[in-house]
């Protein structure tokens, strides 16, 4: 900012013109405050986003755990034997306690079994039955004979439904 004044001599006549220049830091201070304020708002927004994201993730995981516990309780505590099979290689993916009790296998033993190990039919018969079961999106049922862990044969009525888990197509079986 600049200011001007006329200086007079001792007779009162104008002697010189005085110019005063003073820096005005208000504009620079305002700019600095705006930059600081913008940075604070940005950091607070990012911090709030991180906190909200973490809270939502925790809430989602909590809900997911509850849903998984509910699902696991239904599958594990149901009286019907439940089995999850990969139709590509007939590998047993999962089974419930009722299945273990009915057929005498342990969870460790089940993880190594395929449907070919359980079904007493020939490989050709098993493949044909599963091709029919996997063709549509409908539930299919059939009467089969499956092997117990001790070797005796058990007559079973089995219902199979195709399900999708991620990108994998699996068969859910109730025996």
CSV table of N, CA and C in Angstrom, one decimal:
chain,number,residue,atom,x,y,z
A,1,UNK,N,0.9,-1.2,0.0
A,1,UNK,CA,0.0,0.0,0.0
A,1,UNK,C,0.9,1.2,0.0
A,2,UNK,N,0.5,2.3,-0.7
A,2,UNK,CA,1.3,3.5,-0.7
A,2,UNK,C,0.4,4.7,-0.3
A,3,UNK,N,1.1,5.7,0.3
A,3,UNK,CA,0.5,6.9,0.8
A,3,UNK,C,1.3,8.1,0.4
A,4,UNK,N,0.7,9.2,0.2
A,4,UNK,CA,1.4,10.4,-0.2
A,4,UNK,C,1.1,11.6,0.8
A,5,UNK,N,2.1,12.4,1.0
A,5,UNK,CA,1.8,13.6,1.8
A,5,UNK,C,2.7,14.7,1.4
A,6,UNK,N,2.3,16.0,1.5
A,6,UNK,CA,3.1,17.1,1.1
A,6,UNK,C,3.7,17.7,2.4
A,7,UNK,N,5.0,17.8,2.3
A,7,UNK,CA,5.8,18.4,3.4
A,7,UNK,C,6.0,19.8,3.1
A,8,UNK,N,5.8,20.6,4.1
A,8,UNK,CA,6.0,22.1,3.9
A,8,UNK,C,7.3,22.6,4.6
A,9,UNK,N,7.8,23.6,4.0
A,9,UNK,CA,9.0,24.2,4.6
A,9,UNK,C,8.5,25.1,5.8
A,10,UNK,N,9.5,25.9,6.3
A,10,UNK,CA,9.1,26.7,7.5
A,10,UNK,C,8.3,27.9,7.2
A,11,UNK,N,8.1,28.3,6.0
A,11,UNK,CA,7.2,29.3,5.6
A,11,UNK,C,5.8,28.8,5.3
A,12,UNK,N,5.7,27.5,5.2
A,12,UNK,CA,4.4,26.9,4.9
A,12,UNK,C,4.2,26.6,3.5
A,13,UNK,N,5.2,26.8,2.7
A,13,UNK,CA,5.1,26.5,1.3
A,13,UNK,C,5.5,25.0,1.1
A,14,UNK,N,4.8,24.4,0.0
A,14,UNK,CA,5.1,23.0,-0.2
A,14,UNK,C,6.6,22.8,-0.6
A,15,UNK,N,7.3,21.9,0.1
A,15,UNK,CA,8.7,21.7,-0.1
A,15,UNK,C,9.0,20.4,-0.8
A,16,UNK,N,8.3,19.4,-0.4
A,16,UNK,CA,8.5,18.1,-1.1
A,16,UNK,C,7.2,17.2,-0.9
A,17,UNK,N,7.2,16.2,-1.7
A,17,UNK,CA,6.1,15.2,-1.7
A,17,UNK,C,6.7,14.0,-1.1
A,18,UNK,N,6.1,13.5,0.0
A,18,UNK,CA,6.5,12.3,0.7
A,18,UNK,C,5.7,11.1,0.2
A,19,UNK,N,6.4,10.1,-0.2
A,19,UNK,CA,5.7,8.9,-0.5
A,19,UNK,C,6.0,7.8,0.5
A,20,UNK,N,5.0,7.1,1.0
A,20,UNK,CA,5.2,6.1,2.0
A,20,UNK,C,4.7,4.8,1.4
A,21,UNK,N,5.6,3.8,1.3
A,21,UNK,CA,5.2,2.5,0.8
A,21,UNK,C,5.3,1.5,2.0
A,22,UNK,N,4.2,0.8,2.3
A,22,UNK,CA,4.2,-0.2,3.4
A,22,UNK,C,3.7,-1.5,2.8
A,23,UNK,N,4.4,-2.5,3.0
A,23,UNK,CA,3.9,-3.8,2.5
A,23,UNK,C,2.5,-4.1,3.3
A,24,UNK,N,1.6,-4.7,2.5
A,24,UNK,CA,0.4,-5.1,3.1
A,24,UNK,C,0.3,-6.6,3.1
A,25,UNK,N,0.6,-7.2,4.2
A,25,UNK,CA,0.6,-8.7,4.3
A,25,UNK,C,-0.8,-9.3,4.4
A,26,UNK,N,-1.8,-8.6,4.5
A,26,UNK,CA,-3.2,-9.1,4.6
A,26,UNK,C,-3.5,-10.1,3.5
A,27,UNK,N,-3.2,-9.7,2.3
A,27,UNK,CA,-3.5,-10.6,1.1
A,27,UNK,C,-2.7,-11.9,1.2
A,28,UNK,N,-1.4,-11.7,1.5
A,28,UNK,CA,-0.6,-13.0,1.6
A,28,UNK,C,-1.1,-13.8,2.8
A,29,UNK,N,-1.4,-13.2,3.9
A,29,UNK,CA,-1.9,-13.9,5.0
A,29,UNK,C,-3.3,-14.6,4.7
A,30,UNK,N,-4.1,-13.9,4.0
A,30,UNK,CA,-5.4,-14.5,3.5
A,30,UNK,C,-5.1,-15.7,2.6
A,31,UNK,N,-4.2,-15.6,1.7
A,31,UNK,CA,-3.9,-16.7,0.8
A,31,UNK,C,-3.3,-17.9,1.6
A,32,UNK,N,-2.5,-17.6,2.6
A,32,UNK,CA,-1.9,-18.7,3.4
A,32,UNK,C,-3.0,-19.4,4.2
A,33,UNK,N,-3.9,-18.6,4.8
A,33,UNK,CA,-5.0,-19.1,5.6
A,33,UNK,C,-5.9,-20.0,4.7
A,34,UNK,N,-6.2,-19.5,3.5
A,34,UNK,CA,-7.0,-20.4,2.6
A,34,UNK,C,-6.3,-21.7,2.2
A,35,UNK,N,-5.0,-21.6,2.0
A,35,UNK,CA,-4.3,-22.9,1.7
A,35,UNK,C,-4.3,-23.8,2.9
A,36,UNK,N,-4.0,-23.2,4.1
A,36,UNK,CA,-4.0,-24.0,5.3
A,36,UNK,C,-5.4,-24.6,5.6
A,37,UNK,N,-6.5,-23.8,5.4
A,37,UNK,CA,-7.8,-24.2,5.6
A,37,UNK,C,-8.2,-25.4,4.6
A,38,UNK,N,-7.8,-25.2,3.4
A,38,UNK,CA,-8.1,-26.2,2.4
A,38,UNK,C,-7.4,-27.5,2.7
A,39,UNK,N,-6.1,-27.4,3.2
A,39,UNK,CA,-5.3,-28.6,3.6
A,39,UNK,C,-6.0,-29.3,4.8
A,40,UNK,N,-6.4,-28.5,5.7
A,40,UNK,CA,-7.1,-29.1,6.9
A,40,UNK,C,-8.4,-29.8,6.5
A,41,UNK,N,-9.2,-29.2,5.7
A,41,UNK,CA,-10.4,-29.8,5.2
A,41,UNK,C,-10.1,-31.1,4.5
A,42,UNK,N,-9.1,-31.1,3.6
A,42,UNK,CA,-8.7,-32.3,2.9
A,42,UNK,C,-8.3,-33.4,3.8
A,43,UNK,N,-7.4,-33.1,4.7
A,43,UNK,CA,-6.9,-34.1,5.7
A,43,UNK,C,-8.1,-34.6,6.5
A,44,UNK,N,-9.0,-33.7,7.0
A,44,UNK,CA,-10.1,-34.2,7.8
A,44,UNK,C,-11.0,-35.0,7.0
A,45,UNK,N,-11.3,-34.7,5.7
A,45,UNK,CA,-12.1,-35.5,4.9
A,45,UNK,C,-11.5,-36.9,4.6
A,46,UNK,N,-10.2,-36.9,4.4
A,46,UNK,CA,-9.5,-38.2,4.2
A,46,UNK,C,-9.6,-39.0,5.5
A,47,UNK,N,-9.3,-38.4,6.6
A,47,UNK,CA,-9.4,-39.1,7.9
A,47,UNK,C,-10.8,-39.6,8.2
A,48,UNK,N,-11.8,-38.8,7.9
A,48,UNK,CA,-13.2,-39.2,8.1
A,48,UNK,C,-13.5,-40.4,7.2
A,49,UNK,N,-13.0,-40.3,5.9
A,49,UNK,CA,-13.2,-41.4,5.0
A,49,UNK,C,-12.6,-42.7,5.4
A,50,UNK,N,-11.4,-42.6,6.0
A,50,UNK,CA,-10.7,-43.8,6.5
A,50,UNK,C,-11.5,-44.4,7.7
A,51,UNK,N,-11.9,-43.5,8.6
A,51,UNK,CA,-12.6,-44.0,9.8
A,51,UNK,C,-13.9,-44.6,9.4
A,52,UNK,N,-14.7,-44.0,8.5
A,52,UNK,CA,-16.0,-44.5,8.1
A,52,UNK,C,-15.8,-45.8,7.3
A,53,UNK,N,-14.8,-45.9,6.5
A,53,UNK,CA,-14.5,-47.1,5.7
A,53,UNK,C,-14.1,-48.2,6.7
A,54,UNK,N,-13.3,-47.9,7.7
A,54,UNK,CA,-12.9,-49.0,8.6
A,54,UNK,C,-14.1,-49.4,9.4
A,55,UNK,N,-15.0,-48.5,9.8
A,55,UNK,CA,-16.2,-48.9,10.5
A,55,UNK,C,-17.1,-49.7,9.7
A,56,UNK,N,-17.3,-49.3,8.4
A,56,UNK,CA,-18.1,-50.1,7.5
A,56,UNK,C,-17.6,-51.5,7.3
A,57,UNK,N,-16.3,-51.6,7.2
A,57,UNK,CA,-15.6,-52.9,7.0
A,57,UNK,C,-15.9,-53.7,8.2
A,58,UNK,N,-15.7,-53.2,9.4
A,58,UNK,CA,-15.9,-53.9,10.6
A,58,UNK,C,-17.3,-54.4,10.7
A,59,UNK,N,-18.3,-53.5,10.4
A,59,UNK,CA,-19.7,-53.8,10.4
A,59,UNK,C,-20.0,-54.9,9.4
A,60,UNK,N,-19.5,-54.8,8.2
A,60,UNK,CA,-19.7,-55.8,7.2
A,60,UNK,C,-19.2,-57.1,7.6
A,61,UNK,N,-17.9,-57.1,8.1
A,61,UNK,CA,-17.3,-58.4,8.6
A,61,UNK,C,-18.2,-59.0,9.7
A,62,UNK,N,-18.7,-58.2,10.6
A,62,UNK,CA,-19.5,-58.7,11.7
A,62,UNK,C,-20.7,-59.3,11.2
A,63,UNK,N,-21.4,-58.6,10.2
A,63,UNK,CA,-22.6,-59.2,9.6
A,63,UNK,C,-22.3,-60.5,8.9
A,64,UNK,N,-21.2,-60.5,8.2
A,64,UNK,CA,-20.8,-61.7,7.4
A,64,UNK,C,-20.5,-62.8,8.4
A,65,UNK,N,-19.8,-62.6,9.5
A,65,UNK,CA,-19.5,-63.6,10.5
A,65,UNK,C,-20.8,-64.2,11.1
A,66,UNK,N,-21.8,-63.3,11.4
A,66,UNK,CA,-23.1,-63.7,11.9
A,66,UNK,C,-23.8,-64.6,10.9
A,67,UNK,N,-23.8,-64.1,9.6
A,67,UNK,CA,-24.5,-64.9,8.6
A,67,UNK,C,-23.8,-66.3,8.4
A,68,UNK,N,-22.5,-66.3,8.5
A,68,UNK,CA,-21.7,-67.5,8.3
A,68,UNK,C,-22.0,-68.4,9.5
A,69,UNK,N,-22.0,-67.9,10.7
A,69,UNK,CA,-22.4,-68.7,11.9
A,69,UNK,C,-23.8,-69.3,11.8
A,70,UNK,N,-24.7,-68.5,11.4
A,70,UNK,CA,-26.1,-68.9,11.2
A,70,UNK,C,-26.1,-70.0,10.2
A,71,UNK,N,-25.5,-69.8,9.0
A,71,UNK,CA,-25.5,-70.9,8.0
A,71,UNK,C,-24.8,-72.1,8.5
A,72,UNK,N,-23.6,-72.0,9.1
A,72,UNK,CA,-22.9,-73.1,9.7
A,72,UNK,C,-23.8,-73.9,10.7
A,73,UNK,N,-24.5,-73.1,11.5
A,73,UNK,CA,-25.3,-73.8,12.5
A,73,UNK,C,-26.4,-74.6,11.8
A,74,UNK,N,-27.1,-74.0,10.8
A,74,UNK,CA,-28.1,-74.8,10.1
A,74,UNK,C,-27.6,-76.0,9.4
A,75,UNK,N,-26.5,-75.9,8.7
A,75,UNK,CA,-25.9,-77.0,8.0
A,75,UNK,C,-25.3,-78.1,9.0
A,76,UNK,N,-24.7,-77.6,10.1
A,76,UNK,CA,-24.1,-78.6,11.0
A,76,UNK,C,-25.1,-79.3,11.9
A,77,UNK,N,-26.2,-78.5,12.2
A,77,UNK,CA,-27.1,-79.1,13.2
A,77,UNK,C,-28.3,-79.8,12.6
A,78,UNK,N,-28.5,-79.7,11.3
A,78,UNK,CA,-29.6,-80.4,10.7
A,78,UNK,C,-29.5,-81.9,10.8
A,79,UNK,N,-30.6,-82.5,10.8
A,79,UNK,CA,-30.6,-84.0,10.9
A,79,UNK,C,-30.2,-84.7,9.6
A,80,UNK,N,-30.5,-84.0,8.4
A,80,UNK,CA,-30.2,-84.5,7.1
A,80,UNK,C,-28.7,-84.4,6.8
A,81,UNK,N,-28.2,-85.5,6.2
A,81,UNK,CA,-26.8,-85.5,5.8
A,81,UNK,C,-26.6,-84.6,4.6
A,82,UNK,N,-25.7,-83.7,4.7
A,82,UNK,CA,-25.4,-82.7,3.6
A,82,UNK,C,-24.0,-82.9,3.1
A,83,UNK,N,-23.9,-82.7,1.8
A,83,UNK,CA,-22.6,-82.9,1.1
A,83,UNK,C,-22.5,-81.9,0.0
A,84,UNK,N,-21.3,-81.4,-0.2
A,84,UNK,CA,-21.0,-80.4,-1.3
A,84,UNK,C,-20.0,-81.1,-2.2
A,85,UNK,N,-20.3,-81.2,-3.5
A,85,UNK,CA,-19.4,-82.0,-4.4
A,85,UNK,C,-19.1,-81.1,-5.6
A,86,UNK,N,-17.8,-81.2,-6.0
A,86,UNK,CA,-17.4,-80.5,-7.3
A,86,UNK,C,-17.7,-81.5,-8.4
A,87,UNK,N,-18.6,-81.2,-9.3
A,87,UNK,CA,-18.9,-82.1,-10.4
A,87,UNK,C,-17.8,-82.3,-11.4
A,88,UNK,N,-16.8,-81.4,-11.4
A,88,UNK,CA,-15.7,-81.6,-12.4
A,88,UNK,C,-14.9,-82.8,-12.1
A,89,UNK,N,-14.5,-83.0,-10.8
A,89,UNK,CA,-13.7,-84.1,-10.5
A,89,UNK,C,-14.3,-85.0,-9.4
A,90,UNK,N,-15.6,-84.7,-9.1
A,90,UNK,CA,-16.4,-85.5,-8.1
A,90,UNK,C,-15.8,-85.4,-6.7
A,91,UNK,N,-14.9,-84.5,-6.4
A,91,UNK,CA,-14.3,-84.3,-5.1
A,91,UNK,C,-15.3,-83.8,-4.1
A,92,UNK,N,-15.2,-84.4,-2.9
A,92,UNK,CA,-16.1,-83.9,-1.8
A,92,UNK,C,-15.5,-82.6,-1.3
A,93,UNK,N,-16.2,-81.5,-1.3
A,93,UNK,CA,-15.7,-80.2,-0.8
A,93,UNK,C,-16.0,-80.0,0.6
A,94,UNK,N,-17.2,-80.4,1.1
A,94,UNK,CA,-17.7,-80.2,2.4
A,94,UNK,C,-18.8,-81.2,2.8
A,95,UNK,N,-18.9,-81.5,4.1
A,95,UNK,CA,-20.0,-82.4,4.5
A,95,UNK,C,-20.3,-81.9,6.0
A,96,UNK,N,-21.5,-82.3,6.4
A,96,UNK,CA,-21.9,-81.9,7.8
A,96,UNK,C,-21.7,-83.1,8.7
A,97,UNK,N,-22.0,-82.8,10.0
A,97,UNK,CA,-21.8,-83.9,11.1
A,97,UNK,C,-22.8,-85.1,10.8
A,98,UNK,N,-24.0,-84.8,10.4
A,98,UNK,CA,-25.0,-85.8,10.1
A,98,UNK,C,-24.4,-86.8,9.1
A,99,UNK,N,-23.7,-86.3,8.1
A,99,UNK,CA,-23.1,-87.1,7.0
A,99,UNK,C,-22.0,-88.0,7.7
A,100,UNK,N,-21.2,-87.4,8.5
A,100,UNK,CA,-20.1,-88.1,9.1
A,100,UNK,C,-20.6,-89.2,10.0
A,101,UNK,N,-21.7,-89.0,10.7
A,101,UNK,CA,-22.3,-90.0,11.6
A,101,UNK,C,-23.0,-91.1,10.7
A,102,UNK,N,-23.7,-90.7,9.7
A,102,UNK,CA,-24.4,-91.7,8.8
A,102,UNK,C,-23.4,-92.6,8.1
A,103,UNK,N,-22.3,-92.1,7.7
A,103,UNK,CA,-21.4,-92.9,6.9
A,103,UNK,C,-20.1,-93.3,7.6
A,104,UNK,N,-19.9,-92.8,8.8
A,104,UNK,CA,-18.7,-93.2,9.6
A,104,UNK,C,-17.4,-92.6,9.2
A,105,UNK,N,-17.4,-91.6,8.5
A,105,UNK,CA,-16.1,-90.9,8.1
A,105,UNK,C,-15.8,-89.8,9.0
A,106,UNK,N,-14.5,-89.5,9.1
A,106,UNK,CA,-14.1,-88.3,9.9
A,106,UNK,C,-14.0,-87.1,8.9
A,107,UNK,N,-14.0,-85.9,9.4
A,107,UNK,CA,-13.8,-84.8,8.4
A,107,UNK,C,-12.4,-84.9,7.7
A,108,UNK,N,-11.4,-85.4,8.3
A,108,UNK,CA,-10.1,-85.6,7.6
A,108,UNK,C,-10.2,-86.6,6.5
A,109,UNK,N,-10.9,-87.7,6.8
A,109,UNK,CA,-11.1,-88.7,5.7
A,109,UNK,C,-11.9,-88.2,4.6
A,110,UNK,N,-13.0,-87.4,4.9
A,110,UNK,CA,-13.9,-86.9,3.9
A,110,UNK,C,-13.2,-86.0,2.9
A,111,UNK,N,-12.2,-85.2,3.4
A,111,UNK,CA,-11.5,-84.3,2.5
A,111,UNK,C,-10.7,-85.0,1.4
A,112,UNK,N,-10.5,-86.3,1.6
A,112,UNK,CA,-9.7,-87.0,0.6
A,112,UNK,C,-10.6,-87.9,-0.4
A,113,UNK,N,-11.9,-87.9,-0.1
A,113,UNK,CA,-12.8,-88.7,-0.8
A,113,UNK,C,-13.4,-88.1,-2.0
A,114,UNK,N,-13.8,-88.9,-3.0
A,114,UNK,CA,-14.5,-88.4,-4.1
A,114,UNK,C,-15.9,-89.2,-4.1
A,115,UNK,N,-16.8,-88.8,-5.0
A,115,UNK,CA,-18.1,-89.4,-5.0
A,115,UNK,C,-17.9,-90.9,-5.5
A,116,UNK,N,-16.9,-91.2,-6.2
A,116,UNK,CA,-16.6,-92.5,-6.7
A,116,UNK,C,-16.2,-93.4,-5.5
A,117,UNK,N,-15.7,-92.8,-4.4
A,117,UNK,CA,-15.3,-93.6,-3.3
A,117,UNK,C,-16.6,-93.9,-2.4
A,118,UNK,N,-17.6,-93.1,-2.5
A,118,UNK,CA,-18.8,-93.3,-1.7
A,118,UNK,C,-19.9,-94.1,-2.4
A,119,UNK,N,-20.1,-93.8,-3.7
A,119,UNK,CA,-21.2,-94.5,-4.4
A,119,UNK,C,-20.7,-95.9,-4.8
A,120,UNK,N,-21.6,-96.9,-4.6
A,120,UNK,CA,-21.2,-98.3,-4.9
A,120,UNK,C,-21.4,-98.6,-6.4
A,121,UNK,N,-22.0,-97.7,-7.2
A,121,UNK,CA,-22.2,-98.0,-8.6
A,121,UNK,C,-20.9,-97.9,-9.4
A,122,UNK,N,-20.9,-98.3,-10.6
A,122,UNK,CA,-19.7,-98.2,-11.5
A,122,UNK,C,-19.5,-96.7,-11.8
A,123,UNK,N,-18.3,-96.4,-12.2
A,123,UNK,CA,-17.9,-95.1,-12.6
A,123,UNK,C,-18.8,-94.5,-13.7
A,124,UNK,N,-19.1,-95.4,-14.7
A,124,UNK,CA,-20.0,-95.0,-15.8
A,124,UNK,C,-21.4,-94.6,-15.3
A,125,UNK,N,-21.9,-95.4,-14.4
A,125,UNK,CA,-23.3,-95.2,-13.8
A,125,UNK,C,-23.3,-93.9,-13.0
A,126,UNK,N,-22.2,-93.7,-12.2
A,126,UNK,CA,-22.1,-92.4,-11.4
A,126,UNK,C,-22.0,-91.2,-12.3
A,127,UNK,N,-21.2,-91.3,-13.4
A,127,UNK,CA,-21.0,-90.2,-14.3
A,127,UNK,C,-22.3,-89.9,-15.0
A,128,UNK,N,-23.0,-90.9,-15.4
A,128,UNK,CA,-24.3,-90.7,-16.1
A,128,UNK,C,-25.4,-90.1,-15.2
A,129,UNK,N,-25.4,-90.5,-13.9
A,129,UNK,CA,-26.4,-89.9,-13.0
A,129,UNK,C,-26.0,-88.5,-12.7
A,130,UNK,N,-24.8,-88.2,-12.6
A,130,UNK,CA,-24.4,-86.8,-12.3
A,130,UNK,C,-24.5,-85.9,-13.5
A,131,UNK,N,-24.4,-86.4,-14.7
A,131,UNK,CA,-24.6,-85.6,-15.9
A,131,UNK,C,-26.1,-85.1,-15.9
A,132,UNK,N,-27.0,-86.1,-15.6
A,132,UNK,CA,-28.4,-85.7,-15.5
A,132,UNK,C,-28.7,-84.7,-14.4
A,133,UNK,N,-28.1,-84.9,-13.3
A,133,UNK,CA,-28.3,-84.0,-12.2
A,133,UNK,C,-27.7,-82.6,-12.4
A,134,UNK,N,-26.7,-82.5,-13.2
A,134,UNK,CA,-26.0,-81.2,-13.4
A,134,UNK,C,-26.6,-80.5,-14.6
A,135,UNK,N,-27.4,-81.1,-15.4
A,135,UNK,CA,-27.9,-80.5,-16.7
A,135,UNK,C,-28.7,-79.2,-16.5
A,136,UNK,N,-29.6,-79.2,-15.6
A,136,UNK,CA,-30.4,-78.0,-15.4
A,136,UNK,C,-30.2,-77.3,-14.1
A,137,UNK,N,-31.0,-76.3,-13.8
A,137,UNK,CA,-30.9,-75.6,-12.6
A,137,UNK,C,-31.9,-76.1,-11.6
A,138,UNK,N,-32.5,-77.3,-11.8
A,138,UNK,CA,-33.5,-77.9,-11.0
A,138,UNK,C,-32.9,-78.9,-10.1
A,139,UNK,N,-33.6,-79.2,-9.0
A,139,UNK,CA,-33.2,-80.2,-8.0
A,139,UNK,C,-33.5,-81.6,-8.7
A,140,UNK,N,-32.7,-82.5,-8.5
A,140,UNK,CA,-32.9,-83.9,-9.0
A,140,UNK,C,-32.8,-84.8,-7.8
A,141,UNK,N,-33.5,-85.9,-7.8
A,141,UNK,CA,-33.3,-86.9,-6.8
A,141,UNK,C,-33.2,-88.3,-7.4
A,142,UNK,N,-32.5,-89.1,-6.6
A,142,UNK,CA,-32.3,-90.5,-7.1
A,142,UNK,C,-32.1,-91.4,-5.9
A,143,UNK,N,-32.3,-92.7,-6.1
A,143,UNK,CA,-32.0,-93.7,-5.1
A,143,UNK,C,-30.7,-94.3,-5.5
A,144,UNK,N,-29.8,-94.3,-4.5
A,144,UNK,CA,-28.4,-94.9,-4.8
A,144,UNK,C,-28.0,-95.8,-3.6
A,145,UNK,N,-26.9,-96.4,-3.8
A,145,UNK,CA,-26.3,-97.2,-2.7
A,145,UNK,C,-24.9,-96.7,-2.5
A,146,UNK,N,-24.7,-96.2,-1.3
A,146,UNK,CA,-23.4,-95.7,-0.9
A,146,UNK,C,-22.7,-96.5,0.1
A,147,UNK,N,-21.4,-96.5,0.1
A,147,UNK,CA,-20.6,-97.3,1.0
A,147,UNK,C,-20.3,-96.6,2.3
A,148,UNK,N,-20.5,-97.3,3.4
A,148,UNK,CA,-20.2,-96.8,4.7
A,148,UNK,C,-18.7,-97.0,4.9
A,149,UNK,N,-18.1,-96.3,5.8
A,149,UNK,CA,-16.6,-96.4,6.0
A,149,UNK,C,-16.2,-97.8,6.4
A,150,UNK,N,-17.1,-98.6,7.1
A,150,UNK,CA,-16.7,-99.9,7.4
A,150,UNK,C,-16.9,-100.9,6.3
A,151,UNK,N,-17.4,-100.4,5.1
A,151,UNK,CA,-17.6,-101.3,3.9
A,151,UNK,C,-19.0,-101.7,3.6
A,152,UNK,N,-19.9,-101.7,4.5
A,152,UNK,CA,-21.3,-102.1,4.2
A,152,UNK,C,-22.0,-101.0,3.4
A,153,UNK,N,-23.0,-101.5,2.6
A,153,UNK,CA,-23.7,-100.6,1.7
A,153,UNK,C,-24.9,-100.1,2.3
A,154,UNK,N,-25.2,-98.7,2.1
A,154,UNK,CA,-26.3,-98.1,2.7
A,154,UNK,C,-27.2,-97.6,1.6
A,155,UNK,N,-28.5,-97.9,1.6
A,155,UNK,CA,-29.5,-97.4,0.6
A,155,UNK,C,-29.8,-96.0,1.0
A,156,UNK,N,-29.6,-95.1,0.0
A,156,UNK,CA,-29.9,-93.7,0.3
A,156,UNK,C,-30.8,-93.1,-0.8
A,157,UNK,N,-31.6,-92.1,-0.4
A,157,UNK,CA,-32.4,-91.3,-1.3
A,157,UNK,C,-31.7,-89.9,-1.3
A,158,UNK,N,-31.2,-89.5,-2.4
A,158,UNK,CA,-30.4,-88.3,-2.5
A,158,UNK,C,-31.0,-87.3,-3.4
A,159,UNK,N,-31.0,-86.0,-2.9
A,159,UNK,CA,-31.5,-84.9,-3.7
A,159,UNK,C,-30.2,-84.0,-4.0
A,160,UNK,N,-30.1,-83.6,-5.2
A,160,UNK,CA,-28.9,-82.8,-5.6
A,160,UNK,C,-29.4,-81.5,-6.3
A,161,UNK,N,-28.8,-80.4,-6.0
A,161,UNK,CA,-29.1,-79.1,-6.6
A,161,UNK,C,-27.8,-78.4,-7.0
A,162,UNK,N,-27.8,-77.9,-8.2
A,162,UNK,CA,-26.6,-77.1,-8.6
A,162,UNK,C,-26.6,-75.8,-7.9
A,163,UNK,N,-25.4,-75.4,-7.4
A,163,UNK,CA,-25.3,-74.1,-6.8
A,163,UNK,C,-24.0,-73.5,-7.4
A,164,UNK,N,-23.9,-72.2,-7.3
A,164,UNK,CA,-22.7,-71.4,-7.7
A,164,UNK,C,-22.0,-70.8,-6.5
A,165,UNK,N,-20.8,-71.1,-6.4
A,165,UNK,CA,-20.0,-70.5,-5.3
A,165,UNK,C,-18.8,-69.8,-5.9
A,166,UNK,N,-18.9,-68.5,-6.0
A,166,UNK,CA,-17.9,-67.7,-6.7
A,166,UNK,C,-18.1,-68.0,-8.2
A,167,UNK,N,-17.1,-68.5,-8.8
A,167,UNK,CA,-17.2,-68.8,-10.2
A,167,UNK,C,-17.3,-70.3,-10.4
A,168,UNK,N,-17.3,-71.1,-9.3
A,168,UNK,CA,-17.4,-72.5,-9.4
A,168,UNK,C,-18.8,-73.0,-9.4
A,169,UNK,N,-19.2,-74.0,-10.2
A,169,UNK,CA,-20.5,-74.6,-10.1
A,169,UNK,C,-20.3,-75.9,-9.3
A,170,UNK,N,-21.0,-76.0,-8.2
A,170,UNK,CA,-21.0,-77.2,-7.4
A,170,UNK,C,-22.3,-77.8,-7.2
A,171,UNK,N,-22.4,-79.0,-6.6
A,171,UNK,CA,-23.6,-79.7,-6.4
A,171,UNK,C,-23.8,-79.8,-4.9
A,172,UNK,N,-25.0,-79.4,-4.4
A,172,UNK,CA,-25.4,-79.5,-3.1
A,172,UNK,C,-26.2,-80.7,-2.9
A,173,UNK,N,-25.9,-81.6,-2.1
A,173,UNK,CA,-26.6,-82.9,-1.9
A,173,UNK,C,-27.1,-83.1,-0.5
A,174,UNK,N,-28.3,-83.5,-0.5
A,174,UNK,CA,-28.9,-83.9,0.8
A,174,UNK,C,-29.3,-85.3,0.7
A,175,UNK,N,-28.8,-86.1,1.7
A,175,UNK,CA,-28.9,-87.6,1.7
A,175,UNK,C,-29.9,-88.0,2.8
